[in-house]
One Martini backbone bead per residue (centre of mass of N, CA, C, O) as a GRO file, in nm:
protein
   60
    1MET     BB    1  -1.172  -0.962   0.747
    2ALA     BB    2  -1.190  -0.892   0.439
    3ASP     BB    3  -0.995  -0.909   0.168
    4ASN     BB    4  -1.069  -0.621   0.047
    5GLU     BB    5  -0.970  -0.479   0.323
    6ARG     BB    6  -0.656  -0.578   0.232
    7SER     BB    7  -0.587  -0.367   0.049
    8CYS     BB    8  -0.386  -0.122  -0.072
    9TRP     BB    9  -0.597   0.108  -0.011
   10GLN     BB   10  -0.556   0.025   0.322
   11CYS     BB   11  -0.247   0.074   0.324
   12ARG     BB   12   0.033   0.221   0.473
   13TYR     BB   13   0.238   0.164   0.211
   14GLN     BB   14   0.073   0.337   0.030
   15ASN     BB   15   0.166   0.554  -0.246
   16TYR     BB   16  -0.053   0.792  -0.426
   17THR     BB   17   0.150   1.051  -0.511
   18ASP     BB   18   0.259   0.937  -0.736
   19SER     BB   19   0.273   0.875  -1.094
   20THR     BB   20   0.101   0.634  -1.024
   21PHE     BB   21  -0.213   0.503  -1.012
   22LEU     BB   22  -0.158   0.264  -0.781
   23GLY     BB   23   0.115   0.310  -0.681
   24THR     BB   24   0.334   0.258  -0.404
   25CYS     BB   25   0.554   0.056  -0.219
   26THR     BB   26   0.721   0.127   0.105
   27TRP     BB   27   0.825  -0.126   0.257
   28PHE     BB   28   1.111  -0.170   0.139
   29LYS     BB   29   1.244   0.098   0.231
   30GLU     BB   30   1.155   0.093   0.536
   31ASN     BB   31   1.310  -0.218   0.548
   32GLU     BB   32   1.573  -0.238   0.377
   33LYS     BB   33   1.476  -0.395   0.069
   34GLY     BB   34   1.477  -0.140  -0.110
   35ASP     BB   35   1.286  -0.011  -0.332
   36ASN     BB   36   1.025   0.109  -0.434
   37LYS     BB   37   0.711  -0.029  -0.560
   38GLU     BB   38   0.505  -0.103  -0.790
   39ILE     BB   39   0.169  -0.166  -0.812
   40PRO     BB   40   0.003  -0.423  -0.921
   41PRO     BB   41  -0.307  -0.494  -1.050
   42ASP     BB   42  -0.319  -0.797  -0.911
   43VAL     BB   43  -0.278  -0.661  -0.600
   44VAL     BB   44  -0.439  -0.400  -0.510
   45ASP     BB   45  -0.717  -0.568  -0.420
   46LYS     BB   46  -0.560  -0.783  -0.214
   47GLY     BB   47  -0.276  -0.764  -0.136
   48CYS     BB   48  -0.029  -0.852   0.119
   49LYS     BB   49   0.198  -0.965   0.364
   50HIS     BB   50   0.259  -0.639   0.443
   51TRP     BB   51  -0.001  -0.561   0.557
   52GLU     BB   52  -0.133  -0.242   0.687
   53LEU     BB   53  -0.323  -0.036   0.846
   54ARG     BB   54  -0.444   0.261   0.783
   55GLU     BB   55  -0.459   0.555   0.915
   56ALA     BB   56  -0.663   0.785   0.999
   57LYS     BB   57  -0.744   1.089   0.922
   58LYS     BB   58  -0.735   1.389   1.065
   59LYS     BB   59  -0.943   1.628   1.154
   60ALA     BB   60  -0.941   1.989   1.161
   0.00000   0.00000   0.00000
């Protein structure tokens, strides 16, 4: 898998419904490591060590 395929845009922990353009990372709250964090611009296209593939949405 190419690095850009491991971006935050493909990660299950990215919440892009918040008020921030790049979204927030929910890994921290889900793993009891603190509050959700805003995703910085220098990370969003690369991803991070907590990356997990987002499941595809099921079509109705």
